[in-house]
């Protein structure tokens, strides 16, 4: 009895993770080059690619405005804050954006690719699944980080 199918990467969706996606995450995590990175699934290439990056000076509003209103995306956001002990901290959030207005096919594609992609990004502190902007409001981020 052979269990080769168990080791196949993401057999459910077959989506690979582009090298540029891993590199963009590392730049956000280690070098603080980006405030956020938005990733999209490229069905034709069968890969998860970087769609957009935001510079360190960009705000959370800039980030949320960059997400499509009617399509799914993955994103990582580097949230900086000051603790009650006055310590500067940073937490990285993985956000699975799946608006209720997105096409069913898109929702399925992102849902089946998420776990493998998320595992590729080592160093995520929190994960948020959002179907509507209020589920990933800055208040939600702030509460999770503290």
PDB file of C-alpha atoms in Angstrom:
ATOM      1  CA  UNK A   1       0.000   0.000   0.000  1.00  0.00           C
ATOM      2  CA  UNK A   2       1.489   3.338  -1.056  1.00  0.00           C
ATOM      3  CA  UNK A   3       0.850   6.656   0.635  1.00  0.00           C
ATOM      4  CA  UNK A   4       2.759   8.848  -1.797  1.00  0.00           C
ATOM      5  CA  UNK A   5      -0.259  11.166  -2.157  1.00  0.00           C
ATOM      6  CA  UNK A   6       0.192  12.182   1.491  1.00  0.00           C
ATOM      7  CA  UNK A   7       3.472  13.938   0.750  1.00  0.00           C
ATOM      8  CA  UNK A   8       2.239  15.791  -2.322  1.00  0.00           C
ATOM      9  CA  UNK A   9       2.314  19.517  -1.589  1.00  0.00           C
ATOM     10  CA  UNK A  10      -1.167  20.874  -1.093  1.00  0.00           C
ATOM     11  CA  UNK A  11      -2.865  18.148  -3.074  1.00  0.00           C
ATOM     12  CA  UNK A  12      -6.257  19.798  -2.605  1.00  0.00           C
ATOM     13  CA  UNK A  13      -5.471  22.940  -4.586  1.00  0.00           C
ATOM     14  CA  UNK A  14      -2.053  22.289  -6.070  1.00  0.00           C
ATOM     15  CA  UNK A  15      -1.038  25.904  -5.486  1.00  0.00           C
ATOM     16  CA  UNK A  16       2.650  26.531  -5.140  1.00  0.00           C
ATOM     17  CA  UNK A  17       4.161  29.477  -3.313  1.00  0.00           C
ATOM     18  CA  UNK A  18       6.249  31.758  -5.511  1.00  0.00           C
ATOM     19  CA  UNK A  19       9.759  32.499  -4.273  1.00  0.00           C
ATOM     20  CA  UNK A  20       8.949  36.239  -4.451  1.00  0.00           C
ATOM     21  CA  UNK A  21       6.129  35.660  -1.943  1.00  0.00           C
ATOM     22  CA  UNK A  22       8.465  34.061   0.582  1.00  0.00           C
ATOM     23  CA  UNK A  23      11.052  36.791   0.000  1.00  0.00           C
ATOM     24  CA  UNK A  24       8.520  39.613   0.465  1.00  0.00           C
ATOM     25  CA  UNK A  25       7.433  38.068   3.770  1.00  0.00           C
ATOM     26  CA  UNK A  26      11.064  37.810   4.939  1.00  0.00           C
ATOM     27  CA  UNK A  27      11.618  41.469   4.017  1.00  0.00           C
ATOM     28  CA  UNK A  28       8.573  42.446   6.093  1.00  0.00           C
ATOM     29  CA  UNK A  29       9.540  40.230   9.024  1.00  0.00           C
ATOM     30  CA  UNK A  30      13.288  40.714   9.252  1.00  0.00           C
ATOM     31  CA  UNK A  31      14.151  43.939   7.461  1.00  0.00           C
ATOM     32  CA  UNK A  32      10.943  45.919   8.077  1.00  0.00           C
ATOM     33  CA  UNK A  33      10.990  46.983   4.400  1.00  0.00           C
ATOM     34  CA  UNK A  34       7.196  46.566   4.127  1.00  0.00           C
ATOM     35  CA  UNK A  35       4.311  47.442   6.445  1.00  0.00           C
ATOM     36  CA  UNK A  36       2.152  44.913   4.618  1.00  0.00           C
ATOM     37  CA  UNK A  37       2.178  42.444   1.737  1.00  0.00           C
ATOM     38  CA  UNK A  38      -0.927  41.407  -0.197  1.00  0.00           C
ATOM     39  CA  UNK A  39      -0.844  38.045  -1.960  1.00  0.00           C
ATOM     40  CA  UNK A  40      -3.079  36.713  -4.727  1.00  0.00           C
ATOM     41  CA  UNK A  41      -3.653  33.286  -6.193  1.00  0.00           C
ATOM     42  CA  UNK A  42      -2.687  33.137  -9.865  1.00  0.00           C
ATOM     43  CA  UNK A  43      -4.835  30.319 -11.213  1.00  0.00           C
ATOM     44  CA  UNK A  44      -2.993  30.084 -14.537  1.00  0.00           C
ATOM     45  CA  UNK A  45       0.464  29.814 -12.947  1.00  0.00           C
ATOM     46  CA  UNK A  46      -0.979  27.801 -10.035  1.00  0.00           C
ATOM     47  CA  UNK A  47       1.027  29.936  -7.625  1.00  0.00           C
ATOM     48  CA  UNK A  48       0.528  32.429  -4.835  1.00  0.00           C
ATOM     49  CA  UNK A  49       2.147  35.701  -5.899  1.00  0.00           C
ATOM     50  CA  UNK A  50       2.767  39.129  -4.371  1.00  0.00           C
ATOM     51  CA  UNK A  51       0.134  41.563  -5.617  1.00  0.00           C
ATOM     52  CA  UNK A  52       1.178  44.634  -3.640  1.00  0.00           C
ATOM     53  CA  UNK A  53       3.492  45.774  -0.869  1.00  0.00           C
ATOM     54  CA  UNK A  54       3.110  48.811   1.367  1.00  0.00           C
ATOM     55  CA  UNK A  55       6.049  50.833   2.640  1.00  0.00           C
ATOM     56  CA  UNK A  56       6.845  51.219   6.357  1.00  0.00           C
ATOM     57  CA  UNK A  57       5.145  54.646   6.498  1.00  0.00           C
ATOM     58  CA  UNK A  58       1.802  53.367   5.174  1.00  0.00           C
ATOM     59  CA  UNK A  59      -1.145  53.185   7.568  1.00  0.00           C
ATOM     60  CA  UNK A  60      -3.621  50.454   8.371  1.00  0.00           C
ATOM     61  CA  UNK A  61      -6.195  52.382   6.315  1.00  0.00           C
ATOM     62  CA  UNK A  62      -3.831  52.296   3.314  1.00  0.00           C
ATOM     63  CA  UNK A  63      -3.585  48.544   3.791  1.00  0.00           C
ATOM     64  CA  UNK A  64      -7.339  47.880   4.024  1.00  0.00           C
ATOM     65  CA  UNK A  65      -7.990  50.177   1.042  1.00  0.00           C
ATOM     66  CA  UNK A  66      -5.610  47.991  -1.004  1.00  0.00           C
ATOM     67  CA  UNK A  67      -7.732  44.867  -0.544  1.00  0.00           C
ATOM     68  CA  UNK A  68     -10.230  44.238  -3.367  1.00  0.00           C
ATOM     69  CA  UNK A  69     -13.853  44.763  -2.423  1.00  0.00           C
ATOM     70  CA  UNK A  70     -15.154  41.696  -4.292  1.00  0.00           C
ATOM     71  CA  UNK A  71     -12.293  39.207  -4.390  1.00  0.00           C
ATOM     72  CA  UNK A  72     -10.261  37.132  -1.946  1.00  0.00           C
ATOM     73  CA  UNK A  73      -6.656  37.769  -0.923  1.00  0.00           C
ATOM     74  CA  UNK A  74      -4.120  36.737   1.682  1.00  0.00           C
ATOM     75  CA  UNK A  75      -2.194  39.451   3.466  1.00  0.00           C
ATOM     76  CA  UNK A  76       0.374  39.935   6.174  1.00  0.00           C
ATOM     77  CA  UNK A  77       0.425  43.119   8.218  1.00  0.00           C
ATOM     78  CA  UNK A  78       3.187  44.199  10.602  1.00  0.00           C
ATOM     79  CA  UNK A  79       1.432  45.945  13.482  1.00  0.00           C
ATOM     80  CA  UNK A  80       3.619  48.182  15.674  1.00  0.00           C
ATOM     81  CA  UNK A  81       2.383  49.208  19.110  1.00  0.00           C
ATOM     82  CA  UNK A  82       3.521  50.331  22.545  1.00  0.00           C
ATOM     83  CA  UNK A  83       2.705  48.119  25.538  1.00  0.00           C
ATOM     84  CA  UNK A  84       1.363  49.392  28.862  1.00  0.00           C
ATOM     85  CA  UNK A  85       4.969  49.071  30.138  1.00  0.00           C
ATOM     86  CA  UNK A  86       5.967  51.532  27.368  1.00  0.00           C
ATOM     87  CA  UNK A  87       7.805  48.898  25.287  1.00  0.00           C
ATOM     88  CA  UNK A  88       7.802  49.132  21.494  1.00  0.00           C
ATOM     89  CA  UNK A  89       6.508  45.849  20.031  1.00  0.00           C
ATOM     90  CA  UNK A  90       5.570  44.433  16.664  1.00  0.00           C
ATOM     91  CA  UNK A  91       3.208  41.565  15.816  1.00  0.00           C
ATOM     92  CA  UNK A  92       2.680  40.045  12.382  1.00  0.00           C
ATOM     93  CA  UNK A  93      -0.902  39.271  11.397  1.00  0.00           C
ATOM     94  CA  UNK A  94      -1.910  36.864   8.645  1.00  0.00           C
ATOM     95  CA  UNK A  95      -5.248  37.918   7.203  1.00  0.00           C
ATOM     96  CA  UNK A  96      -7.360  35.690   4.991  1.00  0.00           C
ATOM     97  CA  UNK A  97      -9.662  38.167   3.223  1.00  0.00           C
ATOM     98  CA  UNK A  98     -12.719  36.451   1.756  1.00  0.00           C
ATOM     99  CA  UNK A  99     -15.540  38.981   1.270  1.00  0.00           C
ATOM    100  CA  UNK A 100     -19.066  37.620   1.048  1.00  0.00           C
ATOM    101  CA  UNK A 101     -19.369  39.275  -2.393  1.00  0.00           C
ATOM    102  CA  UNK A 102     -16.454  37.240  -3.861  1.00  0.00           C
ATOM    103  CA  UNK A 103     -17.141  34.496  -6.415  1.00  0.00           C
ATOM    104  CA  UNK A 104     -17.653  31.023  -4.932  1.00  0.00           C
ATOM    105  CA  UNK A 105     -14.749  29.667  -7.038  1.00  0.00           C
ATOM    106  CA  UNK A 106     -12.399  32.302  -5.618  1.00  0.00           C
ATOM    107  CA  UNK A 107     -13.494  31.552  -2.055  1.00  0.00           C
ATOM    108  CA  UNK A 108     -12.916  27.822  -2.589  1.00  0.00           C
ATOM    109  CA  UNK A 109      -9.502  28.377  -4.184  1.00  0.00           C
ATOM    110  CA  UNK A 110      -8.319  30.567  -1.312  1.00  0.00           C
ATOM    111  CA  UNK A 111      -9.822  28.296   1.349  1.00  0.00           C
ATOM    112  CA  UNK A 112      -8.075  25.187  -0.011  1.00  0.00           C
ATOM    113  CA  UNK A 113      -4.683  26.938  -0.416  1.00  0.00           C
ATOM    114  CA  UNK A 114      -4.613  28.793   2.900  1.00  0.00           C
ATOM    115  CA  UNK A 115      -3.127  26.245   5.304  1.00  0.00           C
ATOM    116  CA  UNK A 116      -0.154  25.340   3.154  1.00  0.00           C
ATOM    117  CA  UNK A 117       0.563  28.985   2.342  1.00  0.00           C
ATOM    118  CA  UNK A 118       0.259  29.979   5.997  1.00  0.00           C
ATOM    119  CA  UNK A 119       2.781  27.259   6.967  1.00  0.00           C
ATOM    120  CA  UNK A 120       5.298  28.702   4.481  1.00  0.00           C
ATOM    121  CA  UNK A 121       5.297  31.991   6.403  1.00  0.00           C
ATOM    122  CA  UNK A 122       7.189  31.199   9.574  1.00  0.00           C
ATOM    123  CA  UNK A 123       6.820  33.899  12.232  1.00  0.00           C
ATOM    124  CA  UNK A 124       3.136  34.814  12.057  1.00  0.00           C
ATOM    125  CA  UNK A 125       1.775  35.775  15.483  1.00  0.00           C
ATOM    126  CA  UNK A 126      -1.969  35.938  14.797  1.00  0.00           C
ATOM    127  CA  UNK A 127      -4.386  34.869  12.091  1.00  0.00           C
ATOM    128  CA  UNK A 128      -7.626  36.587  11.174  1.00  0.00           C
ATOM    129  CA  UNK A 129     -10.300  35.280   8.815  1.00  0.00           C
ATOM    130  CA  UNK A 130     -12.356  38.217   7.527  1.00  0.00           C
ATOM    131  CA  UNK A 131     -15.438  38.222   5.319  1.00  0.00           C
ATOM    132  CA  UNK A 132     -16.259  41.839   6.012  1.00  0.00           C
ATOM    133  CA  UNK A 133     -14.064  44.886   6.884  1.00  0.00           C
ATOM    134  CA  UNK A 134     -15.374  45.080  10.466  1.00  0.00           C
ATOM    135  CA  UNK A 135     -13.864  41.641  11.211  1.00  0.00           C
ATOM    136  CA  UNK A 136     -10.386  43.038  10.631  1.00  0.00           C
ATOM    137  CA  UNK A 137     -10.889  46.556  11.921  1.00  0.00           C
ATOM    138  CA  UNK A 138      -7.861  48.211  13.566  1.00  0.00           C
ATOM    139  CA  UNK A 139      -9.582  47.736  16.943  1.00  0.00           C
ATOM    140  CA  UNK A 140      -9.663  43.970  16.346  1.00  0.00           C
ATOM    141  CA  UNK A 141      -5.937  44.012  15.517  1.00  0.00           C
ATOM    142  CA  UNK A 142      -5.160  46.165  18.574  1.00  0.00           C
ATOM    143  CA  UNK A 143      -7.110  43.859  20.923  1.00  0.00           C
ATOM    144  CA  UNK A 144      -5.462  40.697  19.552  1.00  0.00           C
ATOM    145  CA  UNK A 145      -1.946  42.184  19.839  1.00  0.00           C
ATOM    146  CA  UNK A 146      -2.285  43.191  23.499  1.00  0.00           C
TER     147      UNK A 146
END
